[in-house]
Amino acid sequence: MPAYADNQTSAEVQNQAPTQSSTEPDNLLDYAENQLDQLSEQDIDFPDSVADVFITDDTEIADQAGQLQADSALTGEYNESYYLLKTLNSGLKTLSTPPNLATPLATLEFFQSAIIKEQYDLAAYALNMNLLDNDTQANRSSELAQRLDFLLNTKGLYVFNSMPDRADGLIEPPIGSSSSISGISRRSIKLGYINYRDRQVPLFIERVRVNDEAPIWVFSAQTVGNIDNLYDRYKPPEFEQYIPEWMVLRFFGMAVWEFLALVCFFLVTMGIGWLVSRVTGKLVNWYVGDAAVESLTHSKRSITEFIDQLTVPLTFTIGFSSVFTLVSGGFPYIESIATSTRPIMWIGLVVSAVWLGIRVINFFANRYKDLQIDGLADDEYDKYRVRLTYVSVFRRLFIFVMILGSIWVGVSEFTNIEGLGTTLLTSAGIAGVVIGVAAQPTLGNIIAGLQVAITQPVRIGDTVMMEGDWTTIEDLRYTYAVLKTWDERRLIVPMRHFVIEIVENWSHTESHQTCVVYLFVDYGIDIDTVRQKFIEVVKAHELWDGKTDPALIVVSVNEETIKLRGALASDSPLNAWTLECDVRERMLEYLHNEQKGYLPTERITLKEAQ
């Protein structure tokens, strides 16, 4: 870019015709300037703002830099007890009697006292206005003092109780104190934070020394530089002067009119959210109920139920999100109101969003569980039970993680609370031990539930023998499983049982089940005849699997009877048990009717005495 001599005035620079360079441009800015020069020679007009970008006069650059980085009057020397300045508020008149700014507490008291007496020019002497030029200091000192007082008063930052009344800002440690700043002199003290859009702006008072004068405490230059932006963010609306005085009264940092406006706005947004939800539901019902999609009756019922489930939480979510945007100043052309309620609105928004998320998760999980499965084949049914187990456990796991995450997100709004982070960190060790001991069974069952969902030693629908009872896994919860017995009882079993104990699962690998029928007969019976009858009875039964051949063998004998073992199979444990009972009953009927003489009998031999 062309460089002009230092002795050229800005007028001369503007009147001087730009010369084209025969050399290639070194960078993008050179190329852009050359193009602008060519357009100017062709009498083509372009906005003045375009040319202003490429003004490179040294004086202009210095002016622009001065606006971004004013002279803070720091000497550059370091002192651990105060900041060394060359000047302080040189644009203000010198007072015959200097104010008492010797300690942090004295500075805060002086500033507030001057404000109460409406001596705003005097209160400005407690501000470090070195970032402003002399004329601005003289003209705006009173206004800046009033605005700073409004911010301190509105945000409760007149923290007299925490201000040390010592010139070195030292905090005298009480007996047994472990504070990291107790007993150490300071040259800056933080009054607190003020939220500004998506960040937190700290307010400081600092100890400064001008040349050889005694050190004093003043509001820091950076704090003074942020006053206008913060005030524009939180300033009272102009229409407050036209409303009754009782509506301007403040409770908990919020005016009465702000509370009323907030309630009305919340009700309106709730109404809009409810109306949007209902209208959407009506439109969906109208579309699904069209004659062209009459076959989708089941889908219509599902969509209608889905909309009904989401109406209430979605309405609250829309309402809280709108109110949170309002109190945060997120709406264009609308100033924020009731900013003190921002944390409450944030908590309400997080809770309503979690409520909405839980409703969505539960709806889809329940709809999956309610699918019609009567027509599924055996292999498809096993896959369905596997997926159902995943859905049952991971649904609750996702909800649990969502709740924990919402707690963390909700607490994040309160990060400016003094000592919160320190308290949490210092108590984390003790809390971890206490929670680990007290909640060990609960945490153990939650982890066991996750392990069951992944490894699946049991699944929903499995047939399990639990302490001698025939049971079916009905549901898997966070910390326990619900087992249904054959007589409609419910067993509540901790999830850890399926991980650390031996579980007899009759349908873990496949649902196919083999069972046995024992018969006791006399020595004289024809075993082949009984065997053929057993095979005939099993194959004629509708619950026989049709694949496994039934068999009847002799497994043991004693002095009186022969023990026969009959094996039969079915496609599920329940059908196998029913088949076993029916075959046993028919075989007993057969033995009684056709082999009655060979039922187990007790023989007594009588001998004639000689």
Coordinates of C-alpha atoms in Angstrom, one line a residue:
M1 CA 0.0 0.0 0.0
P2 CA 1.3 3.5 -0.7
A3 CA 2.9 5.3 2.2
Y4 CA 2.6 9.1 2.6
A5 CA 5.1 11.4 4.3
D6 CA 4.5 12.3 7.9
N7 CA 4.3 16.0 7.1
Q8 CA 1.4 15.6 4.7
T9 CA -2.0 16.6 6.0
S10 CA -5.1 14.5 5.6
A11 CA -6.5 16.9 3.0
E12 CA -3.3 16.7 0.9
V13 CA -3.6 12.9 1.1
Q14 CA -7.1 12.9 0.0
N15 CA -6.4 15.3 -2.9
Q16 CA -3.3 13.5 -4.1
A17 CA -4.1 11.3 -7.1
P18 CA -3.2 7.7 -6.6
T19 CA -0.4 6.4 -8.8
Q20 CA -0.4 2.9 -10.3
S21 CA 2.5 0.7 -9.6
S22 CA 4.1 -1.2 -12.4
T23 CA 5.1 -4.0 -10.1
E24 CA 2.9 -6.9 -9.2
P25 CA 0.9 -6.4 -5.9
D26 CA 2.5 -8.1 -2.9
N27 CA -0.8 -9.0 -1.2
L28 CA -4.5 -8.9 -1.4
L29 CA -4.8 -5.3 0.0
D30 CA -2.4 -4.0 -2.7
Y31 CA -4.4 -5.8 -5.4
A32 CA -7.7 -4.3 -4.1
E33 CA -6.3 -0.8 -4.0
N34 CA -5.0 -1.0 -7.5
Q35 CA -8.4 -2.1 -8.7
L36 CA -10.0 0.8 -6.9
D37 CA -7.5 3.2 -8.5
Q38 CA -8.4 1.9 -12.0
L39 CA -12.1 2.3 -11.3
S40 CA -11.5 5.9 -10.2
E41 CA -9.6 6.8 -13.4
Q42 CA -12.6 5.5 -15.3
D43 CA -15.0 7.9 -13.4
I44 CA -16.8 5.0 -11.8
D45 CA -18.3 6.0 -8.4
F46 CA -18.2 3.7 -5.4
P47 CA -19.2 4.2 -1.7
D48 CA -16.9 6.4 0.4
S49 CA -16.8 3.6 3.0
V50 CA -14.9 1.4 0.5
A51 CA -12.2 4.0 0.1
D52 CA -12.0 4.6 3.8
V53 CA -10.9 1.1 4.3
F54 CA -7.7 1.7 2.4
I55 CA -6.6 5.0 4.0
T56 CA -3.1 4.4 5.2
D57 CA -2.1 7.8 6.5
D58 CA 0.0 7.4 9.6
T59 CA -2.1 10.0 11.5
E60 CA -5.3 8.3 10.6
I61 CA -3.9 4.9 11.8
A62 CA -2.8 6.5 15.0
D63 CA -6.3 8.0 15.6
Q64 CA -7.9 4.6 15.0
A65 CA -5.5 2.8 17.3
G66 CA -6.1 5.4 20.0
Q67 CA -9.8 4.7 20.0
L68 CA -9.2 1.0 20.5
Q69 CA -6.3 1.3 22.9
A70 CA -6.3 4.5 24.9
D71 CA -3.4 5.7 27.0
S72 CA -3.9 4.1 30.4
A73 CA -1.1 6.2 31.9
L74 CA 0.7 3.2 33.2
T75 CA 4.4 3.7 33.7
G76 CA 5.4 0.2 32.8
E77 CA 7.0 -0.5 36.1
Y78 CA 5.8 -3.3 38.3
N79 CA 4.9 -3.1 41.9
E80 CA 3.1 -5.9 43.7
S81 CA 1.2 -3.5 46.0
Y82 CA -0.2 -1.0 43.5
Y83 CA -0.3 0.1 39.8
L84 CA 2.1 2.9 39.0
L85 CA 0.5 5.7 37.0
K86 CA 1.8 8.9 35.4
T87 CA -1.5 10.7 35.7
L88 CA -5.0 10.0 36.9
N89 CA -8.2 11.7 35.6
S90 CA -6.2 14.7 34.3
G91 CA -9.4 16.0 32.7
L92 CA -11.0 16.6 36.2
K93 CA -10.4 19.6 38.3
T94 CA -8.0 19.3 41.2
L95 CA -9.9 19.3 44.6
S96 CA -8.7 21.4 47.4
T97 CA -9.4 18.5 49.8
P98 CA -8.6 15.1 48.3
P99 CA -11.3 12.5 48.9
N100 CA -10.7 9.6 51.3
L101 CA -9.8 6.7 49.0
A102 CA -7.1 5.1 51.2
T103 CA -8.8 1.7 51.6
P104 CA -11.2 -0.4 49.5
L105 CA -14.0 0.1 52.0
A106 CA -13.4 3.9 52.2
T107 CA -13.6 4.1 48.3
L108 CA -16.9 2.3 48.2
E109 CA -18.3 4.4 51.0
F110 CA -17.1 7.6 49.5
F111 CA -18.6 6.7 46.1
Q112 CA -22.0 5.8 47.6
S113 CA -22.1 8.8 49.9
A114 CA -21.5 11.2 47.0
I115 CA -24.2 9.5 45.0
I116 CA -26.7 9.7 47.8
K117 CA -26.0 13.5 48.1
E118 CA -26.4 13.7 44.3
Q119 CA -22.8 15.0 44.0
Y120 CA -22.1 12.9 40.9
D121 CA -19.1 15.0 39.8
L122 CA -17.5 14.3 43.2
A123 CA -18.3 10.6 43.0
A124 CA -16.4 10.5 39.7
Y125 CA -13.1 11.0 41.5
A126 CA -13.4 7.3 42.6
L127 CA -13.2 6.2 38.9
N128 CA -10.1 5.6 36.9
M129 CA -11.1 7.4 33.6
N130 CA -7.6 7.3 32.0
L131 CA -9.0 5.4 29.0
L132 CA -11.1 8.5 28.1
D133 CA -9.6 11.8 26.8
N134 CA -9.6 14.9 29.0
D135 CA -12.7 16.5 27.3
T136 CA -14.7 13.3 27.7
Q137 CA -13.7 13.0 31.4
A138 CA -14.9 16.4 32.1
N139 CA -18.2 16.1 30.2
R140 CA -19.2 12.5 31.1
S141 CA -17.8 12.1 34.7
S142 CA -21.2 12.7 36.3
E143 CA -23.1 10.5 33.9
L144 CA -20.6 7.6 34.3
A145 CA -20.8 7.9 38.1
Q146 CA -24.6 7.7 37.9
R147 CA -24.6 4.7 35.6
L148 CA -22.0 2.8 37.7
D149 CA -24.2 3.4 40.8
F150 CA -27.2 2.0 39.0
L151 CA -25.3 -1.1 38.0
L152 CA -23.9 -1.6 41.5
N153 CA -27.2 -1.0 43.2
T154 CA -29.2 -3.2 40.7
K155 CA -26.8 -6.1 40.8
G156 CA -26.2 -5.9 44.6
L157 CA -22.4 -5.2 44.3
Y158 CA -22.2 -2.7 47.1
V159 CA -20.4 -5.4 49.0
F160 CA -19.3 -3.5 52.1
N161 CA -19.1 -6.6 54.3
S162 CA -16.4 -8.2 52.1
M163 CA -14.3 -5.0 51.6
P164 CA -11.2 -4.8 53.7
D165 CA -10.6 -1.6 55.6
R166 CA -6.8 -1.7 55.1
A167 CA -4.7 0.4 52.7
D168 CA -3.0 -2.7 51.4
G169 CA -6.3 -4.6 50.9
L170 CA -5.0 -7.4 53.1
I171 CA -7.6 -9.9 54.6
E172 CA -6.6 -10.9 58.1
P173 CA -7.1 -14.6 58.3
P174 CA -9.2 -16.0 61.1
I175 CA -7.9 -18.8 63.3
G176 CA -7.9 -22.1 61.3
S177 CA -8.6 -20.4 57.9
S178 CA -7.1 -21.9 54.8
S179 CA -8.1 -19.2 52.4
S180 CA -5.5 -18.7 49.6
I181 CA -5.7 -14.9 49.7
S182 CA -5.9 -14.4 53.5
G183 CA -2.8 -12.6 54.8
I184 CA -1.7 -11.4 51.4
S185 CA -1.8 -7.7 50.3
R186 CA -3.6 -7.1 47.1
R187 CA -3.7 -4.4 44.5
S188 CA -7.1 -5.3 42.9
I189 CA -10.3 -6.6 44.4
K190 CA -13.2 -8.1 42.4
L191 CA -16.6 -6.8 43.4
G192 CA -18.5 -9.4 41.4
Y193 CA -19.7 -10.2 37.9
I194 CA -22.4 -8.8 35.6
N195 CA -23.7 -11.0 32.8
Y196 CA -23.4 -9.4 29.4
R197 CA -24.9 -11.5 26.6
D198 CA -23.0 -14.8 26.6
R199 CA -20.2 -13.7 28.9
Q200 CA -19.5 -12.4 32.4
V201 CA -17.9 -9.0 32.9
P202 CA -16.0 -8.6 36.2
L203 CA -16.0 -5.3 38.2
F204 CA -12.8 -4.4 40.0
I205 CA -11.4 -1.7 42.2
E206 CA -7.7 -1.3 42.1
R207 CA -4.9 0.4 44.1
V208 CA -3.0 3.0 42.1
R209 CA -0.2 5.4 42.8
V210 CA 0.4 8.6 40.8
N211 CA 4.0 9.5 40.8
D212 CA 5.1 10.1 44.4
E213 CA 1.6 10.6 45.8
A214 CA 0.1 8.2 48.3
P215 CA -1.6 5.1 46.8
I216 CA -5.4 5.2 46.5
W217 CA -8.2 2.8 45.6
V218 CA -10.4 3.5 42.5
F219 CA -12.6 1.6 40.2
S220 CA -10.4 0.1 37.5
A221 CA -10.1 1.7 34.1
Q222 CA -11.5 -1.5 32.4
T223 CA -14.5 -1.4 34.7
V224 CA -15.1 2.3 33.8
G225 CA -14.7 1.4 30.1
N226 CA -17.4 -1.3 30.4
I227 CA -20.0 1.0 32.1
D228 CA -21.7 2.2 29.0
N229 CA -22.2 -1.3 27.5
L230 CA -23.4 -2.8 30.7
Y231 CA -25.7 0.2 31.4
D232 CA -27.3 -0.1 27.9
R233 CA -27.9 -3.7 28.7
Y234 CA -29.6 -3.2 32.0
K235 CA -30.9 0.4 31.9
P236 CA -34.5 1.1 33.0
P237 CA -37.0 1.6 30.2
E238 CA -37.9 5.2 29.4
F239 CA -41.6 4.5 29.8
E240 CA -41.1 3.9 33.6
Q241 CA -41.6 7.6 34.1
Y242 CA -45.2 7.4 32.8
I243 CA -46.4 4.5 35.0
P244 CA -47.6 4.6 38.6
E245 CA -44.9 4.6 41.3
W246 CA -46.1 1.4 42.8
M247 CA -45.3 -0.4 39.6
V248 CA -41.7 0.8 39.7
L249 CA -41.1 -0.7 43.1
R250 CA -38.6 -3.4 43.1
F251 CA -38.7 -6.8 44.9
F252 CA -35.8 -9.2 44.7
G253 CA -34.2 -6.9 42.0
M254 CA -37.3 -6.9 39.8
A255 CA -39.9 -4.1 39.3
V256 CA -43.6 -4.9 39.7
W257 CA -44.3 -4.0 36.1
E258 CA -41.5 -6.4 35.0
F259 CA -43.1 -9.2 37.0
L260 CA -46.6 -8.5 35.4
A261 CA -45.1 -8.2 31.9
L262 CA -43.2 -11.4 32.4
V263 CA -46.3 -13.3 33.6
C264 CA -48.4 -12.0 30.7
F265 CA -45.6 -12.8 28.1
F266 CA -45.2 -16.3 29.6
L267 CA -49.0 -16.9 29.4
V268 CA -49.1 -15.6 25.8
T269 CA -46.2 -17.8 24.7
M270 CA -47.8 -20.8 26.5
G271 CA -51.0 -20.1 24.6
I272 CA -49.2 -19.8 21.3
G273 CA -47.3 -23.1 22.0
W274 CA -50.5 -24.9 22.9
L275 CA -52.2 -23.5 19.9
V276 CA -49.4 -24.6 17.6
S277 CA -49.4 -28.1 19.0
R278 CA -53.1 -28.5 18.7
V279 CA -53.3 -27.1 15.2
T280 CA -50.4 -29.4 14.1
G281 CA -52.3 -32.3 15.6
K282 CA -55.5 -31.4 13.8
L283 CA -53.6 -31.1 10.5
V284 CA -52.0 -34.4 10.9
N285 CA -55.3 -36.1 11.8
W286 CA -56.9 -34.5 8.8
Y287 CA -54.1 -35.8 6.5
V288 CA -53.9 -39.3 8.0
G289 CA -57.7 -39.6 8.0
D290 CA -57.9 -38.9 4.3
A291 CA -59.6 -41.5 2.2
A292 CA -56.4 -42.2 0.3
V293 CA -54.7 -43.4 3.5
E294 CA -57.5 -45.1 5.3
S295 CA -55.4 -48.3 5.5
L296 CA -53.1 -46.5 7.9
T297 CA -55.4 -46.7 10.9
H298 CA -52.7 -48.0 13.1
S299 CA -50.3 -45.2 12.0
K300 CA -53.0 -42.6 12.6
R301 CA -53.5 -43.8 16.2
S302 CA -49.8 -43.7 16.7
I303 CA -49.3 -40.2 15.4
T304 CA -52.3 -38.9 17.3
E305 CA -51.0 -40.4 20.5
F306 CA -47.5 -39.0 19.8
I307 CA -48.9 -35.5 19.4
D308 CA -51.0 -35.8 22.5
Q309 CA -47.9 -36.9 24.5
L310 CA -45.9 -33.9 23.3
T311 CA -48.5 -31.2 23.5
V312 CA -48.0 -30.3 27.2
P313 CA -44.2 -30.5 27.5
L314 CA -43.7 -28.8 24.1
T315 CA -46.0 -26.0 25.2
F316 CA -43.9 -25.4 28.4
T317 CA -40.7 -25.6 26.4
I318 CA -41.8 -23.0 23.9
G319 CA -43.0 -20.8 26.8
F320 CA -39.8 -21.0 28.9
S321 CA -37.5 -20.6 25.8
S322 CA -39.4 -17.5 24.7
V323 CA -39.3 -16.0 28.2
F324 CA -35.6 -16.9 28.6
T325 CA -34.8 -15.2 25.3
L326 CA -36.7 -12.1 26.6
V327 CA -34.9 -11.8 29.9
S328 CA -31.6 -12.5 28.2
G329 CA -32.1 -9.7 25.6
G330 CA -32.1 -12.0 22.7
F331 CA -35.1 -10.5 20.8
P332 CA -34.1 -7.8 18.3
Y333 CA -35.4 -4.3 19.1
I334 CA -36.7 -5.4 22.5
E335 CA -34.8 -4.6 25.6
S336 CA -34.4 -7.3 28.2
I337 CA -36.6 -7.1 31.3
A338 CA -36.6 -8.9 34.7
T339 CA -33.0 -10.1 34.1
S340 CA -32.8 -11.3 37.8
T341 CA -35.2 -14.1 36.8
R342 CA -32.9 -15.5 34.1
P343 CA -31.6 -18.4 36.3
I344 CA -35.2 -19.4 37.2
M345 CA -36.3 -19.3 33.5
W346 CA -33.2 -21.3 32.6
I347 CA -34.1 -24.0 35.1
G348 CA -37.6 -24.0 33.9
L349 CA -36.4 -24.4 30.3
V350 CA -34.0 -27.2 31.2
V351 CA -36.7 -29.1 33.1
S352 CA -39.3 -28.7 30.3
A353 CA -36.8 -29.8 27.7
V354 CA -35.9 -32.9 29.7
W355 CA -39.6 -33.6 30.2
L356 CA -40.1 -33.3 26.4
G357 CA -37.1 -35.6 25.7
I358 CA -38.4 -38.2 28.2
R359 CA -41.8 -38.2 26.6
V360 CA -40.3 -38.7 23.2
I361 CA -38.0 -41.6 24.4
N362 CA -40.9 -43.3 26.2
F363 CA -43.3 -43.0 23.4
F364 CA -41.0 -44.7 20.8
A365 CA -39.9 -47.3 23.3
N366 CA -43.5 -48.1 24.3
R367 CA -44.7 -48.2 20.7
Y368 CA -42.0 -50.7 19.9
K369 CA -43.0 -52.9 22.8
D370 CA -46.7 -52.7 21.7
L371 CA -46.0 -54.1 18.2
Q372 CA -48.1 -57.1 17.1
I373 CA -45.8 -60.1 17.3
D374 CA -48.3 -63.0 17.0
G375 CA -47.4 -63.6 13.4
L376 CA -43.6 -63.6 13.9
A377 CA -41.6 -66.8 13.2
D378 CA -39.5 -68.4 15.9
D379 CA -36.2 -66.9 14.7
E380 CA -37.9 -63.5 14.3
Y381 CA -39.4 -63.7 17.8
D382 CA -35.9 -64.3 19.3
K383 CA -34.5 -61.3 17.5
Y384 CA -37.5 -59.3 18.8
R385 CA -36.8 -60.3 22.4
V386 CA -33.2 -59.3 22.0
R387 CA -34.1 -55.9 20.6
L388 CA -36.8 -55.4 23.3
T389 CA -34.2 -56.1 26.0
Y390 CA -31.9 -53.4 24.5
V391 CA -34.8 -51.0 24.3
S392 CA -36.0 -51.6 27.9
V393 CA -32.6 -51.1 29.5
F394 CA -31.1 -48.4 27.3
R395 CA -34.3 -46.4 27.4
R396 CA -33.9 -46.0 31.1
L397 CA -30.1 -45.5 30.8
F398 CA -30.6 -42.7 28.3
I399 CA -33.2 -41.0 30.6
F400 CA -30.8 -41.4 33.6
V401 CA -28.0 -39.8 31.6
M402 CA -30.3 -37.1 30.3
I403 CA -31.3 -36.2 33.9
L404 CA -27.7 -36.1 35.1
G405 CA -26.8 -33.9 32.1
S406 CA -29.7 -31.5 32.7
I407 CA -28.6 -31.1 36.3
W408 CA -25.1 -30.1 35.1
V409 CA -26.5 -27.8 32.4
G410 CA -28.9 -26.2 34.9
V411 CA -26.1 -25.6 37.5
S412 CA -23.9 -24.0 34.7
E413 CA -26.1 -20.9 34.9
F414 CA -25.0 -20.3 38.5
T415 CA -21.2 -20.5 37.8
N416 CA -20.8 -16.9 39.0
I417 CA -21.8 -17.9 42.6
E418 CA -18.8 -17.2 44.7
G419 CA -17.1 -20.3 46.0
L420 CA -19.4 -22.8 44.2
G421 CA -16.6 -24.4 42.2
T422 CA -14.2 -24.4 45.2
T423 CA -16.8 -26.0 47.4
L424 CA -17.6 -28.7 44.9
L425 CA -13.9 -29.5 44.4
T426 CA -13.0 -29.6 48.0
S427 CA -16.0 -31.7 49.0
A428 CA -15.7 -34.1 46.0
G429 CA -13.4 -36.6 47.8
I430 CA -15.6 -36.8 50.9
A431 CA -18.8 -36.9 48.8
G432 CA -17.4 -39.6 46.6
V433 CA -16.6 -41.8 49.6
V434 CA -20.0 -41.2 51.3
I435 CA -21.9 -41.8 48.1
G436 CA -19.8 -44.9 47.2
V437 CA -20.6 -46.5 50.6
A438 CA -24.2 -45.4 50.9
A439 CA -25.2 -46.0 47.3
Q440 CA -23.1 -49.1 46.6
P441 CA -26.1 -51.4 46.1
T442 CA -27.9 -49.0 43.9
L443 CA -24.9 -48.1 41.8
G444 CA -24.0 -51.8 41.6
N445 CA -27.4 -52.7 40.3
I446 CA -27.3 -49.8 37.7
I447 CA -24.0 -51.1 36.4
A448 CA -25.2 -54.6 36.5
G449 CA -28.3 -53.5 34.5
L450 CA -26.0 -52.0 31.8
Q451 CA -24.0 -55.3 31.8
V452 CA -27.1 -57.3 31.4
A453 CA -28.2 -55.2 28.5
I454 CA -24.9 -55.7 26.7
T455 CA -24.1 -59.3 27.5
Q456 CA -27.8 -60.4 27.9
P457 CA -27.6 -63.4 30.2
V458 CA -31.3 -62.9 30.4
R459 CA -33.7 -61.2 28.0
I460 CA -37.3 -60.1 28.2
G461 CA -39.5 -63.1 27.6
D462 CA -36.9 -65.7 28.8
T463 CA -38.1 -68.6 30.9
V464 CA -36.0 -68.7 34.1
M465 CA -36.1 -71.0 37.1
M466 CA -35.8 -68.7 40.1
E467 CA -35.6 -70.4 43.5
G468 CA -37.6 -73.3 42.3
D469 CA -40.3 -71.2 40.6
W470 CA -41.0 -71.3 36.9
T471 CA -40.8 -67.6 35.9
T472 CA -40.8 -65.4 32.8
I473 CA -38.7 -62.2 32.5
E474 CA -41.4 -59.6 32.2
D475 CA -39.4 -56.3 32.4
L476 CA -35.9 -55.1 33.1
R477 CA -35.7 -51.8 35.1
Y478 CA -32.8 -49.6 36.3
T479 CA -31.9 -51.7 39.3
Y480 CA -34.2 -54.7 39.3
A481 CA -36.0 -57.2 37.1
V482 CA -39.7 -58.1 37.2
L483 CA -40.3 -61.9 37.0
K484 CA -43.7 -63.3 36.4
T485 CA -44.4 -66.8 37.9
W486 CA -46.7 -69.4 36.4
D487 CA -49.4 -68.5 39.0
E488 CA -49.4 -64.8 38.2
R489 CA -47.1 -63.7 41.1
R490 CA -44.3 -61.2 40.6
L491 CA -40.8 -61.6 41.8
I492 CA -38.6 -58.5 42.1
V493 CA -35.0 -59.5 41.6
P494 CA -31.9 -57.2 41.9
M495 CA -30.0 -56.9 38.6
R496 CA -26.8 -58.0 40.4
H497 CA -28.3 -61.4 40.8
F498 CA -28.1 -62.1 37.1
V499 CA -24.4 -61.1 37.1
I500 CA -23.0 -62.8 40.2
E501 CA -25.4 -65.7 40.7
I502 CA -26.0 -68.9 38.7
V503 CA -29.2 -68.4 36.6
E504 CA -31.1 -71.3 35.1
N505 CA -32.3 -69.9 31.8
W506 CA -34.3 -72.3 29.7
S507 CA -34.5 -70.1 26.6
H508 CA -31.2 -68.3 26.5
T509 CA -29.7 -69.7 23.3
E510 CA -33.0 -70.9 21.7
S511 CA -36.5 -71.4 22.8
H512 CA -36.6 -75.1 21.8
Q513 CA -37.1 -77.3 24.9
T514 CA -36.7 -81.0 25.7
C515 CA -38.4 -82.5 28.7
V516 CA -38.9 -86.0 30.2
V517 CA -41.7 -88.2 31.5
Y518 CA -41.0 -91.0 34.0
L519 CA -43.1 -94.1 34.2
F520 CA -42.8 -96.9 36.8
V521 CA -44.0 -100.4 35.7
D522 CA -43.8 -104.0 36.8
Y523 CA -41.2 -106.5 35.6
G524 CA -43.6 -108.4 33.5
I525 CA -44.7 -105.6 31.2
D526 CA -43.9 -105.5 27.5
I527 CA -41.6 -102.6 27.2
D528 CA -41.7 -102.4 23.3
T529 CA -45.5 -102.1 23.4
V530 CA -45.3 -99.3 25.9
R531 CA -42.6 -97.6 23.8
Q532 CA -44.7 -97.7 20.7
K533 CA -47.6 -96.2 22.5
F534 CA -45.5 -93.4 24.0
I535 CA -44.2 -92.5 20.5
E536 CA -47.7 -92.6 19.1
V537 CA -49.1 -90.3 21.8
V538 CA -46.2 -87.8 21.4
K539 CA -46.4 -87.5 17.7
A540 CA -50.2 -87.2 17.7
H541 CA -50.0 -84.2 20.0
E542 CA -50.2 -80.7 18.5
L543 CA -47.4 -79.3 20.6
W544 CA -44.7 -81.7 19.5
D545 CA -42.0 -79.9 17.5
G546 CA -42.2 -82.4 14.6
K547 CA -38.4 -82.7 14.4
T548 CA -37.1 -84.5 17.5
D549 CA -38.1 -88.2 17.7
P550 CA -39.6 -89.2 21.0
A551 CA -37.8 -92.0 22.8
L552 CA -38.5 -94.3 25.8
I553 CA -35.7 -96.2 27.5
V554 CA -35.2 -98.1 30.8
V555 CA -33.0 -96.0 33.0
S556 CA -33.0 -98.0 36.3
V557 CA -34.6 -101.0 38.1
N558 CA -35.0 -101.9 41.7
E559 CA -36.4 -104.9 43.6
E560 CA -40.0 -104.0 42.7
T561 CA -40.3 -101.8 39.6
I562 CA -38.7 -100.7 36.3
K563 CA -38.2 -97.0 35.7
L564 CA -38.8 -95.8 32.2
R565 CA -37.7 -92.4 30.9
G566 CA -39.5 -90.9 28.0
A567 CA -38.0 -87.9 26.1
L568 CA -40.1 -85.4 24.1
A569 CA -39.5 -81.9 22.7
S570 CA -41.5 -78.8 21.8
D571 CA -40.7 -75.3 20.4
S572 CA -40.8 -73.4 23.7
P573 CA -40.4 -74.1 27.4
L574 CA -44.1 -73.4 28.1
N575 CA -45.3 -75.7 25.3
A576 CA -42.8 -78.3 26.3
W577 CA -44.1 -78.3 29.9
T578 CA -47.7 -78.5 28.6
L579 CA -46.7 -81.4 26.3
E580 CA -45.0 -83.2 29.2
C581 CA -48.1 -83.0 31.4
D582 CA -50.5 -84.1 28.6
V583 CA -48.3 -87.1 27.6
R584 CA -47.9 -88.2 31.2
E585 CA -51.6 -88.1 31.7
R586 CA -52.4 -90.1 28.6
M587 CA -49.7 -92.7 29.4
L588 CA -51.0 -93.2 32.9
E589 CA -54.5 -93.7 31.4
Y590 CA -53.1 -96.2 28.9
L591 CA -51.3 -98.2 31.6
H592 CA -54.4 -98.2 33.8
N593 CA -56.7 -99.4 31.0
E594 CA -54.5 -101.7 29.0
Q595 CA -51.5 -102.6 31.2
K596 CA -53.3 -102.7 34.6
G597 CA -51.7 -106.1 35.6
Y598 CA -48.3 -104.7 35.2
L599 CA -48.6 -101.6 37.3
P600 CA -46.1 -101.5 40.2
T601 CA -47.3 -103.9 42.9
E602 CA -45.9 -105.2 46.1
R603 CA -45.6 -109.0 46.1
I604 CA -45.8 -111.1 49.3
T605 CA -44.9 -114.8 49.1
L606 CA -46.7 -117.0 51.6
K607 CA -45.2 -120.4 52.4
E608 CA -47.0 -123.2 54.2
A609 CA -45.5 -124.1 57.5
Q610 CA -44.2 -127.6 57.8

